[in-house]
mmCIF file of N, CA and C in Angstrom:
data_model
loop_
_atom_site.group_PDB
_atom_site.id
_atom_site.type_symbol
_atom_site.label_atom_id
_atom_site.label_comp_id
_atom_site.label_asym_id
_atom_site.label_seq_id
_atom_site.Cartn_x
_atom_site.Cartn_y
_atom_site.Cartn_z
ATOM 1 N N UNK A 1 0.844 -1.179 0.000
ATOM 2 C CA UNK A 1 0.000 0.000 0.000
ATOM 3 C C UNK A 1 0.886 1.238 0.000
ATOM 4 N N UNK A 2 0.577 2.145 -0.447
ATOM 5 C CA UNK A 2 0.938 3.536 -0.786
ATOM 6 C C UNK A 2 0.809 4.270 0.512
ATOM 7 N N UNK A 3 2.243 5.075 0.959
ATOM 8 C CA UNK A 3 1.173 5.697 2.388
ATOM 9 C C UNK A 3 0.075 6.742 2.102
ATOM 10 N N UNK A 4 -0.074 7.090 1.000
ATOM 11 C CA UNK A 4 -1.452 8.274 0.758
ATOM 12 C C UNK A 4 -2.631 6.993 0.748
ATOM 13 N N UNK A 5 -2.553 6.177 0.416
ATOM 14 C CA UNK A 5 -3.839 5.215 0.231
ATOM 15 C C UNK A 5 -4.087 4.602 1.804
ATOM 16 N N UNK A 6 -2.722 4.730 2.663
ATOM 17 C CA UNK A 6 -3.022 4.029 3.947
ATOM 18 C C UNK A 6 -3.302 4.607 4.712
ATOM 19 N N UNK A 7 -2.927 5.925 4.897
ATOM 20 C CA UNK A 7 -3.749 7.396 5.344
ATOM 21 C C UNK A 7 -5.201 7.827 5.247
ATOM 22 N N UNK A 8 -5.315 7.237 3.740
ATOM 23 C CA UNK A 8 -7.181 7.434 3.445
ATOM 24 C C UNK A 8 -7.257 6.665 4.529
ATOM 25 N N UNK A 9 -7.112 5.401 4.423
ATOM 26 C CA UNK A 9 -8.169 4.196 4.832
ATOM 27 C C UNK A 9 -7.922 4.348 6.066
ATOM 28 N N UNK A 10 -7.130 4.635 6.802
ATOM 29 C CA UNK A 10 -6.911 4.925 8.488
ATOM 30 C C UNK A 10 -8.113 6.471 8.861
ATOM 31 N N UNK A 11 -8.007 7.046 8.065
ATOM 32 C CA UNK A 11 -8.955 8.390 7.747
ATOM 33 C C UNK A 11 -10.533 8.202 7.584
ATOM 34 N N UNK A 12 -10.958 6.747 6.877
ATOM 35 C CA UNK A 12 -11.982 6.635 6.612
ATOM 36 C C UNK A 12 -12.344 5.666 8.038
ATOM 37 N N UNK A 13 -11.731 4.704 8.575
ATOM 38 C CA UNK A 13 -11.922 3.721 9.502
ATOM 39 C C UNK A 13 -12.060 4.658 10.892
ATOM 40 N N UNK A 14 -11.418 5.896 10.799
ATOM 41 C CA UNK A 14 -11.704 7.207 12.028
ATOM 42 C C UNK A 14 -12.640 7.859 11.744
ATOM 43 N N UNK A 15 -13.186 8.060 10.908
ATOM 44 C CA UNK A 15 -14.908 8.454 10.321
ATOM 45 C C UNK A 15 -15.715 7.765 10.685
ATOM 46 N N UNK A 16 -15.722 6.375 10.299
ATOM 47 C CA UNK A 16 -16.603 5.460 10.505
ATOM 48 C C UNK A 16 -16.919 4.772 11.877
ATOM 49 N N UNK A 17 -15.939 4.714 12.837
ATOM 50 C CA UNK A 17 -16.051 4.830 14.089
ATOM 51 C C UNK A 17 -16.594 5.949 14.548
ATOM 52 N N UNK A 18 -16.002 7.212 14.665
ATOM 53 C CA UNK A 18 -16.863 8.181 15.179
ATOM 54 C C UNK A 18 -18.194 8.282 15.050
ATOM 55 N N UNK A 19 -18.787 8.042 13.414
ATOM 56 C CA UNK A 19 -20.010 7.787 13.545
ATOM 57 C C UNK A 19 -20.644 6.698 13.949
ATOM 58 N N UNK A 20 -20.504 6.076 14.729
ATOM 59 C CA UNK A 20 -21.073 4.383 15.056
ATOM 60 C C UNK A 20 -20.771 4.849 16.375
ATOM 61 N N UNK A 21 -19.822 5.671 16.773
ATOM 62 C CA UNK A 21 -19.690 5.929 18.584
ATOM 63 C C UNK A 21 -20.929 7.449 19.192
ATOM 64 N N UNK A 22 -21.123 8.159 17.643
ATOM 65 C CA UNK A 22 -22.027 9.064 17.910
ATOM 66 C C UNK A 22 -23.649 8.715 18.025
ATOM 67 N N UNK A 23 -23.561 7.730 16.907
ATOM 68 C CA UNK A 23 -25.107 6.772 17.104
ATOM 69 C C UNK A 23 -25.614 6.278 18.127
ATOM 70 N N UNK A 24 -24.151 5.391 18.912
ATOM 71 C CA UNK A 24 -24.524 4.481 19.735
ATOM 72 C C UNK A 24 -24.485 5.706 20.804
ATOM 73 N N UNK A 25 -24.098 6.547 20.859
ATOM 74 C CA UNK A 25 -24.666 7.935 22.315
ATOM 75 C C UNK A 25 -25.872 7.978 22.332
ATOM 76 N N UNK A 26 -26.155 8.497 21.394
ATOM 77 C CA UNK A 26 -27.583 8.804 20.975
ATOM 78 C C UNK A 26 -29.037 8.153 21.362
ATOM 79 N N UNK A 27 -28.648 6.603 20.869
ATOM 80 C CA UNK A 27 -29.679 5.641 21.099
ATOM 81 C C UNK A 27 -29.731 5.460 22.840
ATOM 82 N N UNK A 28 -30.673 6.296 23.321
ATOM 83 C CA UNK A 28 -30.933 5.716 25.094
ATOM 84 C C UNK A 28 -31.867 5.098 25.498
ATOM 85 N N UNK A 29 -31.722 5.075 26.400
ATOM 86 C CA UNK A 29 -33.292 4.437 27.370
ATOM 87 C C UNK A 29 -34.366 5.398 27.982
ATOM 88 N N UNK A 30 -35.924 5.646 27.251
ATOM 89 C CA UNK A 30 -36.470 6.548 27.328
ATOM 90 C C UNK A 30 -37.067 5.891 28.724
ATOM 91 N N UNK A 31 -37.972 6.938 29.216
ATOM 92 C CA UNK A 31 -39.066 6.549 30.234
ATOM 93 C C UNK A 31 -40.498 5.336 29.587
ATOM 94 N N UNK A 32 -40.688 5.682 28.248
ATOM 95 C CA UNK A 32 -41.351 4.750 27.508
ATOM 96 C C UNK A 32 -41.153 3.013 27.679
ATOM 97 N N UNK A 33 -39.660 3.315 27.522
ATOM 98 C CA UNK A 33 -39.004 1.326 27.573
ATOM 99 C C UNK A 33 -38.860 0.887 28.939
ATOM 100 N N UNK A 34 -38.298 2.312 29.680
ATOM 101 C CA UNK A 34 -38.387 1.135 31.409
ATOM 102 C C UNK A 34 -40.011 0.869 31.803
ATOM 103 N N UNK A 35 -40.875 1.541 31.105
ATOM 104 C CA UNK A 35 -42.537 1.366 31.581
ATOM 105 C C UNK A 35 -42.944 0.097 30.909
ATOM 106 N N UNK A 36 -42.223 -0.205 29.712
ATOM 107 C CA UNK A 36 -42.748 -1.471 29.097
ATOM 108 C C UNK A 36 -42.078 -2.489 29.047
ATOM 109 N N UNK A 37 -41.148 -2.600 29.591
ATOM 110 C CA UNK A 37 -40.346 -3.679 29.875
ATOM 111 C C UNK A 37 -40.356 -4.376 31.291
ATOM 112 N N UNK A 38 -40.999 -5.723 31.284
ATOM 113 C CA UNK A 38 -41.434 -6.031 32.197
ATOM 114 C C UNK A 38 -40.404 -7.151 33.266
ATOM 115 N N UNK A 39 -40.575 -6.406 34.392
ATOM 116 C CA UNK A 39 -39.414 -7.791 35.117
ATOM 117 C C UNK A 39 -39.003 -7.121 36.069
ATOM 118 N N UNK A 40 -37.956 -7.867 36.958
ATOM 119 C CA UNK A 40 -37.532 -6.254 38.300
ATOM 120 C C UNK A 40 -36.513 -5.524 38.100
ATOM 121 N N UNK A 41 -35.982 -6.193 37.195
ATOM 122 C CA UNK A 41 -35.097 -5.196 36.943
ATOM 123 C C UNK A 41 -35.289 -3.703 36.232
ATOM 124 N N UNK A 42 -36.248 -3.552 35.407
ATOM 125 C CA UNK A 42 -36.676 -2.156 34.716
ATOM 126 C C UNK A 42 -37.889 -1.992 35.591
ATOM 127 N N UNK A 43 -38.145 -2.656 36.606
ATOM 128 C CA UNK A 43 -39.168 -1.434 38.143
ATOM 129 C C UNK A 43 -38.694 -0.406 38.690
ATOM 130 N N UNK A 44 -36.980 -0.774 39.044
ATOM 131 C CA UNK A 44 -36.382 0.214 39.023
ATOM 132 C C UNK A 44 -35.666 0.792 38.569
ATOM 133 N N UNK A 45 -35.697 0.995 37.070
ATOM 134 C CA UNK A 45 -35.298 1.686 35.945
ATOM 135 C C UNK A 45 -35.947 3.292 36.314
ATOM 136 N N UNK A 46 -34.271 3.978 35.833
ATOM 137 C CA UNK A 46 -34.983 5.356 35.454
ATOM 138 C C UNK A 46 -34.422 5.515 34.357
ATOM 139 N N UNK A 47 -35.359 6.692 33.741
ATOM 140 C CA UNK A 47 -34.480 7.789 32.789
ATOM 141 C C UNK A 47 -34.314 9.227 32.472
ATOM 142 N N UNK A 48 -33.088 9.500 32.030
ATOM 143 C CA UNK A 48 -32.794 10.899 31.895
ATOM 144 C C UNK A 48 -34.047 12.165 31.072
#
């Protein structure tokens, strides 16, 4: 590999993580899912 071609791809693989680490922030646990999720453990569920 070329280092300009190994630079992209280290460049693109740091893109593509960031976005998959910004998604997975994103996706939480509403007050909706600890109300419908049944068991003891989400009785005492909260959320932000």
């Amino acid at each position: 590999m070329h280092k300009s071609s190994l630079r992209r791809a280290c460049a693109a693989l740091a893109a593509v993580t960031s976005l998959a680490l910004g998604v997975t922030a994103c996706g939480g646990t509403t007050k909706n899912d600890v109300a419908a999720d049944s068991g003891s453990a989400a009785a005492g569920g909260t959320a932000d």
